[in-house]
Amino acid sequence: MKISENYSLKPYNTFDIDVCCKYFVEADDVKGLLDFVAAYEWNPFEVLILGGGSDFLFTEDFDGTVFYPVMKDMVVTGEDEQRIKVRVGAGVVWDDFVAWAVGHGYGGVENLSLIPGHVGAAPVQNVGAYGMEAGNVIEFVEAVDLEKAQCVKITAAECRFAYRDSIFKQEWKNRFIITHVTFCLSKNPQFCLDYGNVKGELEKMECEISLETVRQAIIRIRQAKLPDVKELPNAGSFFKNPVVSRAFAGKLAGQYPGIPLYPVDGERCKLAAGWLIEQCGWKGKTLGRAGVYEKQALVLVNHGGASGLEISHLANEIKKSVFMKFGVMIEPEVYVL
Ligand code: EPU
């Protein structure tokens, strides 16, 4: 356990924003964390639980405690002919876990290759890409409950996974520090290739379909479209894709032929926020030192030295223009603090 005061969060957020927190608690073991929490007076408004820092936009110093779990153990806890269960520490880099799974021939997370962040954040956001979501392979989550100062096991059903959402972003926000996630992966992988251009990329690669080649295809697609945080600080998709009624989506389709629509269920449709933003003319634009990435309008970038307020100002301008043009409210996927 390492506790620091007035600590800079610059190295801990992928937007590269220079803000400080009052206390920074780096926890590498559950027992130490539990001891600390037992003496800690919990107030959900003064807590922030940080993973890889790719889900936050800081607009000011944080006058509270940042918990940074860095447990890095990874252990196989059970297996049969079909499946394998693996318990992974919250501090393991997500893509290292995906590489491990693919390297051992275990399916279920290969389409989630190269997503930035740590394993502990995966259940919070229910990270998803190219037709797969982490929630589908999570068996349970272990966490330290800040309110009751005890260790708890939370089942996947209790996590209430939904599109980029879970109970950890709702009722249980800032209450549980996830320390480990147990995944159930498949020894007989079912490939999921129907989303976007995954099949097309595999055809271009002219190779057999395997976990390894699917991972390579996803990496190639992501690298071609998404900026590397080390070169151009960003937080991946800044906005969520909005969900609207089918009737409203039909009206938009009449007005804007070619608008991408993804049916969610009988009643609702998801729209592509990136498309809406591009139609408003934002792609590649800058406002001060903040900008909209030139290859993917869903991603806001820091061109160097931007403040969190500059980026959030840009986000608000985008939000306004999308609403004015399409009558659709887009909401950030990242927390703006
Ligand atoms: N589009 C545009 N212009 C743009 C961006 C997108 O016209 O600037 C169009 C595309 O041509 C496509 C549609 O919008 O027809 C959807 O775009 P894309 O397939 O690139 O995916 P997305 O909806 O923009 C979502 C996730 C990504 C994830 C991809 C692939 C959200 C908010 N984003 O993006 O997640 O990688 O699907 O599954 O759901 C992330 O969360 O950081 C992230 C990158």
Coordinates of C-alpha atoms and ligand atoms in Angstrom, one line a residue:
M1 CA 0.0 0.0 0.0
K2 CA 1.3 3.4 -0.9
I3 CA -0.5 6.6 0.2
S4 CA 0.4 10.0 -1.2
E5 CA -0.9 13.4 -0.6
N6 CA -1.5 16.2 -3.2
Y7 CA -0.6 13.8 -5.9
S8 CA -0.5 14.5 -9.7
L9 CA -2.9 12.4 -11.8
K10 CA -1.2 13.4 -15.1
P11 CA 0.5 9.9 -15.5
Y12 CA -2.8 8.2 -14.6
N13 CA -5.2 9.7 -17.2
T14 CA -4.9 9.0 -21.0
F15 CA -6.0 12.6 -21.8
D16 CA -2.8 13.7 -20.2
I17 CA -4.5 16.3 -18.0
D18 CA -2.4 17.8 -15.2
V19 CA -4.6 17.8 -12.1
C20 CA -3.9 16.7 -8.5
C21 CA -5.9 14.7 -6.0
K22 CA -5.9 15.1 -2.3
Y23 CA -5.0 11.5 -1.5
F24 CA -3.8 8.8 -3.8
V25 CA -4.0 5.2 -2.5
E26 CA -2.2 2.6 -4.5
A27 CA -3.2 -0.9 -3.4
D28 CA -1.4 -4.0 -4.4
D29 CA -2.9 -6.4 -1.9
V30 CA -6.4 -7.0 -0.7
K31 CA -5.5 -7.3 3.0
G32 CA -3.7 -4.0 3.1
L33 CA -6.6 -2.3 1.3
L34 CA -9.1 -3.7 3.7
D35 CA -7.1 -2.5 6.7
F36 CA -7.0 0.9 5.2
V37 CA -10.7 1.0 4.4
A38 CA -11.6 -0.2 7.9
A39 CA -10.3 3.1 9.2
Y40 CA -11.6 5.2 6.3
E41 CA -14.7 7.3 6.5
W42 CA -16.5 6.7 3.2
N43 CA -18.2 9.4 1.3
P44 CA -19.1 8.5 -2.3
F45 CA -18.6 12.1 -3.4
E46 CA -15.0 12.1 -2.2
V47 CA -13.9 8.9 -3.9
L48 CA -12.6 8.0 -7.3
I49 CA -11.6 4.5 -8.3
L50 CA -9.1 4.6 -11.1
G51 CA -8.1 1.8 -13.6
G52 CA -6.0 2.6 -16.6
G53 CA -7.4 6.2 -16.6
S54 CA -9.0 6.0 -20.0
D55 CA -12.5 6.6 -18.8
F56 CA -12.0 10.1 -17.2
L57 CA -11.7 13.7 -18.2
F58 CA -10.5 15.8 -15.3
T59 CA -11.5 19.5 -15.5
E60 CA -10.2 20.4 -12.0
D61 CA -8.2 19.1 -9.1
F62 CA -10.0 16.2 -7.2
D63 CA -10.6 17.1 -3.6
G64 CA -10.9 13.5 -2.4
T65 CA -9.3 10.1 -2.4
V66 CA -8.3 8.3 -5.5
F67 CA -8.0 4.5 -5.1
Y68 CA -5.7 2.8 -7.6
P69 CA -5.9 -1.0 -7.3
V70 CA -2.8 -2.7 -8.9
M71 CA -3.2 -6.4 -8.0
K72 CA -1.5 -8.2 -10.8
D73 CA -2.0 -11.9 -10.1
M74 CA -3.6 -14.2 -12.6
V75 CA -4.5 -17.7 -11.7
V76 CA -6.5 -20.5 -13.4
T77 CA -9.1 -21.5 -10.8
G78 CA -11.0 -24.3 -12.6
E79 CA -11.5 -26.0 -16.0
D80 CA -13.4 -28.8 -17.7
E81 CA -13.3 -29.9 -21.4
Q82 CA -15.3 -26.9 -22.6
R83 CA -14.3 -24.0 -20.3
I84 CA -11.6 -22.5 -18.2
K85 CA -11.9 -20.1 -15.3
V86 CA -9.3 -17.5 -14.6
R87 CA -9.1 -15.0 -11.7
V88 CA -7.3 -11.9 -12.8
G89 CA -6.1 -8.9 -10.7
A90 CA -7.7 -5.5 -11.2
G91 CA -4.3 -4.0 -12.1
V92 CA -3.5 -6.3 -15.0
V93 CA -3.4 -4.4 -18.3
W94 CA -6.5 -5.5 -20.1
D95 CA -4.7 -6.2 -23.4
D96 CA -2.1 -8.4 -21.6
F97 CA -5.0 -10.5 -20.4
V98 CA -6.5 -10.7 -23.9
A99 CA -3.0 -11.7 -25.3
W100 CA -2.7 -14.4 -22.6
A101 CA -6.2 -15.8 -23.4
V102 CA -5.5 -15.8 -27.2
G103 CA -2.0 -17.3 -26.7
H104 CA -3.5 -20.2 -24.7
G105 CA -6.3 -20.8 -27.2
Y106 CA -9.1 -19.5 -24.9
G107 CA -11.9 -17.7 -26.7
G108 CA -14.3 -14.9 -25.5
V109 CA -12.2 -11.8 -25.4
E110 CA -10.3 -11.8 -28.7
N111 CA -12.5 -9.1 -30.2
L112 CA -11.7 -6.9 -27.2
S113 CA -8.0 -6.7 -28.2
L114 CA -6.1 -3.5 -27.7
I115 CA -8.8 -1.8 -25.6
P116 CA -6.9 0.5 -23.3
G117 CA -7.2 0.2 -19.5
H118 CA -7.0 -2.3 -16.7
V119 CA -8.9 -5.5 -16.0
G120 CA -10.6 -3.9 -13.0
A121 CA -12.3 -1.3 -15.2
A122 CA -13.7 -3.9 -17.6
P123 CA -16.8 -4.8 -15.5
V124 CA -17.5 -1.1 -14.6
Q125 CA -17.8 0.0 -18.3
N126 CA -18.7 -3.5 -19.5
V127 CA -16.1 -2.8 -22.2
G128 CA -17.2 -3.9 -25.6
A129 CA -16.1 -3.8 -29.2
Y130 CA -16.8 -5.6 -32.5
G131 CA -19.7 -7.6 -31.2
M132 CA -18.2 -8.8 -27.9
E133 CA -18.7 -7.5 -24.4
A134 CA -16.7 -8.3 -21.3
G135 CA -19.9 -8.9 -19.3
N136 CA -20.6 -12.0 -21.4
V137 CA -17.5 -13.8 -20.1
I138 CA -17.4 -12.4 -16.5
E139 CA -18.4 -15.0 -13.9
F140 CA -18.0 -12.8 -10.8
V141 CA -16.2 -9.9 -9.4
E142 CA -14.4 -9.6 -6.1
A143 CA -14.3 -6.2 -4.5
V144 CA -13.7 -4.3 -1.3
D145 CA -16.9 -2.6 -0.1
L146 CA -16.0 0.9 1.1
E147 CA -19.3 1.3 2.9
K148 CA -19.1 -1.9 5.0
A149 CA -15.3 -2.3 4.9
Q150 CA -15.5 -5.9 3.8
C151 CA -14.6 -8.1 0.9
V152 CA -17.5 -9.2 -1.3
K153 CA -18.2 -11.4 -4.3
I154 CA -20.5 -10.0 -6.9
T155 CA -22.1 -12.3 -9.5
A156 CA -22.4 -11.3 -13.2
A157 CA -26.2 -11.0 -12.8
E158 CA -25.7 -8.6 -9.9
C159 CA -23.4 -6.5 -12.0
R160 CA -26.4 -5.7 -14.3
F161 CA -24.3 -5.4 -17.4
A162 CA -25.7 -3.4 -20.3
Y163 CA -24.2 -1.4 -23.2
R164 CA -21.2 0.4 -21.7
D165 CA -23.0 0.2 -18.3
S166 CA -23.2 -1.8 -15.0
I167 CA -24.4 -1.3 -11.5
F168 CA -20.9 0.2 -10.7
K169 CA -21.8 3.2 -12.8
Q170 CA -25.3 3.5 -11.2
E171 CA -26.4 2.7 -7.6
W172 CA -23.0 1.3 -6.6
K173 CA -20.9 4.1 -8.0
N174 CA -17.8 4.8 -6.0
R175 CA -18.7 2.1 -3.4
F176 CA -16.8 -1.0 -4.5
I177 CA -13.1 -1.2 -5.3
I178 CA -12.8 -4.1 -7.7
T179 CA -9.7 -6.2 -6.8
H180 CA -10.2 -9.3 -9.0
V181 CA -12.3 -10.4 -11.9
T182 CA -13.0 -14.1 -12.7
F183 CA -13.6 -14.8 -16.3
C184 CA -15.0 -18.0 -17.9
L185 CA -13.4 -18.5 -21.3
S186 CA -14.1 -21.1 -23.9
K187 CA -11.8 -23.9 -25.1
N188 CA -13.9 -24.2 -28.3
P189 CA -14.1 -20.6 -29.4
Q190 CA -17.1 -19.3 -31.4
F191 CA -15.8 -16.6 -33.6
C192 CA -17.7 -13.4 -33.8
L193 CA -16.9 -11.8 -37.1
D194 CA -20.1 -10.2 -38.3
Y195 CA -19.5 -6.7 -36.8
G196 CA -18.3 -4.0 -39.1
N197 CA -15.3 -4.8 -41.3
V198 CA -13.8 -7.7 -39.2
K199 CA -14.5 -10.3 -41.9
G200 CA -13.1 -7.9 -44.6
E201 CA -9.9 -7.4 -42.6
L202 CA -9.4 -11.1 -42.2
E203 CA -9.9 -11.6 -46.0
K204 CA -7.3 -8.9 -46.7
M205 CA -4.9 -10.8 -44.4
E206 CA -5.5 -14.0 -46.4
C207 CA -5.1 -16.3 -43.5
E208 CA -7.0 -19.0 -41.7
I209 CA -9.4 -17.9 -39.0
S210 CA -8.0 -18.5 -35.5
L211 CA -8.0 -16.6 -32.2
E212 CA -4.6 -15.2 -33.1
T213 CA -5.6 -14.0 -36.6
V214 CA -8.9 -12.5 -35.3
R215 CA -6.9 -10.6 -32.7
Q216 CA -4.5 -9.4 -35.4
A217 CA -7.4 -8.2 -37.5
I218 CA -8.9 -6.3 -34.6
I219 CA -5.6 -4.7 -33.8
R220 CA -5.2 -3.6 -37.4
I221 CA -8.7 -2.1 -37.5
R222 CA -8.2 -0.3 -34.3
Q223 CA -4.7 1.0 -35.1
A224 CA -6.0 2.3 -38.5
K225 CA -8.9 4.2 -36.8
L226 CA -8.0 5.1 -33.3
P227 CA -5.2 7.3 -32.1
D228 CA -2.4 5.9 -29.9
V229 CA -2.7 7.6 -26.5
K230 CA 1.1 7.9 -26.3
E231 CA 1.1 10.0 -29.4
L232 CA -2.2 11.8 -29.2
P233 CA -3.8 11.7 -25.7
N234 CA -7.4 10.6 -25.8
A235 CA -10.0 8.4 -24.0
G236 CA -11.3 6.3 -26.9
S237 CA -14.9 6.9 -27.7
F238 CA -15.8 10.1 -25.9
F239 CA -19.5 9.7 -26.5
K240 CA -21.8 6.7 -26.3
N241 CA -23.9 5.7 -29.3
P242 CA -27.4 7.1 -28.5
V243 CA -30.3 4.7 -28.4
V244 CA -33.6 6.0 -29.8
S245 CA -37.0 4.6 -30.6
R246 CA -37.4 2.8 -33.9
A247 CA -40.1 5.3 -35.0
F248 CA -37.7 8.2 -34.5
A249 CA -34.8 6.3 -36.2
G250 CA -37.2 5.7 -39.2
K251 CA -37.9 9.4 -39.4
L252 CA -34.2 10.2 -39.4
A253 CA -33.6 7.5 -42.1
G254 CA -36.2 9.2 -44.3
Q255 CA -34.4 12.5 -43.9
Y256 CA -30.8 11.2 -44.0
P257 CA -30.6 8.1 -46.3
G258 CA -27.4 6.3 -45.4
I259 CA -27.6 7.0 -41.6
P260 CA -26.2 3.9 -39.8
L261 CA -28.8 2.2 -37.6
Y262 CA -28.3 -0.8 -35.4
P263 CA -31.5 -2.4 -34.0
V264 CA -31.3 -3.0 -30.3
D265 CA -34.7 -4.7 -29.8
G266 CA -38.2 -4.5 -31.3
E267 CA -38.6 -1.0 -30.0
R268 CA -35.2 0.7 -30.1
C269 CA -32.3 1.5 -32.4
K270 CA -28.8 2.6 -31.8
L271 CA -27.3 5.4 -33.8
A272 CA -23.6 5.9 -34.6
A273 CA -22.5 9.0 -32.6
G274 CA -19.4 9.2 -34.8
W275 CA -21.5 9.5 -37.9
L276 CA -23.8 12.2 -36.4
I277 CA -20.7 14.2 -35.3
E278 CA -19.1 13.9 -38.7
Q279 CA -22.3 15.1 -40.4
C280 CA -22.1 18.2 -38.2
G281 CA -18.7 19.0 -39.7
W282 CA -16.6 18.3 -36.6
K283 CA -14.3 15.6 -37.9
G284 CA -10.7 16.8 -37.8
K285 CA -11.7 20.2 -36.3
T286 CA -9.9 21.8 -33.4
L287 CA -11.0 24.3 -30.7
G288 CA -8.0 25.6 -29.0
R289 CA -5.7 22.7 -28.1
A290 CA -8.6 20.2 -28.1
G291 CA -9.7 18.4 -31.3
V292 CA -11.9 15.8 -32.9
Y293 CA -9.7 13.0 -34.3
E294 CA -9.4 13.1 -38.1
K295 CA -10.2 9.4 -38.7
Q296 CA -12.9 8.8 -36.1
A297 CA -15.2 11.6 -35.0
L298 CA -16.2 9.8 -31.8
V299 CA -12.7 10.4 -30.3
L300 CA -11.7 13.7 -28.8
V301 CA -8.0 14.3 -28.6
N302 CA -5.6 16.6 -26.7
H303 CA -3.2 18.2 -29.3
G304 CA -0.8 19.1 -26.5
G305 CA -1.3 20.9 -23.2
A306 CA -5.1 21.2 -23.5
S307 CA -6.9 21.6 -20.2
G308 CA -9.8 19.4 -19.2
L309 CA -12.1 22.4 -19.5
E310 CA -11.0 23.0 -23.1
I311 CA -11.9 19.4 -24.0
S312 CA -15.2 19.5 -22.2
H313 CA -16.0 22.8 -23.9
L314 CA -15.4 21.1 -27.3
A315 CA -17.6 18.2 -26.2
N316 CA -20.4 20.6 -25.2
E317 CA -20.2 22.4 -28.6
I318 CA -20.4 19.0 -30.4
K319 CA -23.3 17.9 -28.2
K320 CA -25.2 21.1 -29.0
S321 CA -24.7 20.9 -32.7
V322 CA -25.8 17.3 -32.9
F323 CA -28.9 18.2 -31.0
M324 CA -29.7 21.1 -33.2
K325 CA -29.2 19.1 -36.4
F326 CA -30.7 15.7 -35.5
G327 CA -32.7 16.3 -32.3
V328 CA -30.6 13.7 -30.6
M329 CA -28.8 14.1 -27.2
I330 CA -25.4 12.4 -27.2
E331 CA -24.0 11.6 -23.8
P332 CA -20.3 11.2 -22.8
E333 CA -19.0 7.7 -22.3
V334 CA -16.2 9.1 -20.1
Y335 CA -16.7 10.6 -16.7
V336 CA -16.2 14.3 -16.8
L337 CA -15.0 15.4 -13.4
Ligands
EPU1 N1 -18.8 6.7 -38.6 C1 -18.7 7.9 -39.4 N2 -17.8 8.8 -39.1 C2 -17.0 8.7 -38.0 C3 -17.0 7.5 -37.2 C4 -18.0 6.6 -37.5 O1 -19.4 8.0 -40.4 O2 -16.2 9.6 -37.8 C5 -19.7 5.7 -39.0 C6 -19.0 4.4 -39.5 O3 -18.7 4.5 -40.9 C7 -20.0 3.3 -39.2 C8 -20.6 3.8 -37.9 O4 -20.4 5.2 -37.8 O5 -21.0 3.2 -40.2 C9 -20.1 3.2 -36.7 O6 -18.7 3.4 -36.6 P1 -17.7 2.3 -36.0 O7 -18.0 1.0 -36.5 O8 -16.3 2.9 -36.2 O9 -18.0 2.1 -34.5 P2 -18.5 3.1 -33.4 O10 -20.0 2.9 -33.2 O11 -18.1 4.5 -33.8 C10 -18.2 1.6 -31.4 C11 -17.5 1.7 -30.0 C12 -16.0 1.6 -30.1 C13 -15.7 0.2 -30.7 C14 -16.4 0.1 -32.1 C15 -16.3 -1.3 -32.6 C16 -19.1 3.1 -28.8 C17 -19.3 4.4 -28.2 N3 -17.9 3.0 -29.4 O12 -17.7 2.7 -32.1 O13 -15.5 1.7 -28.8 O14 -14.3 0.0 -30.8 O15 -17.8 0.3 -31.9 O16 -17.1 -2.1 -31.9 O17 -19.9 2.2 -28.6 C18 -14.3 2.9 -27.2 O18 -15.2 2.6 -26.4 O19 -13.3 3.6 -26.8 C19 -14.4 2.5 -28.6 C20 -13.5 2.8 -29.5

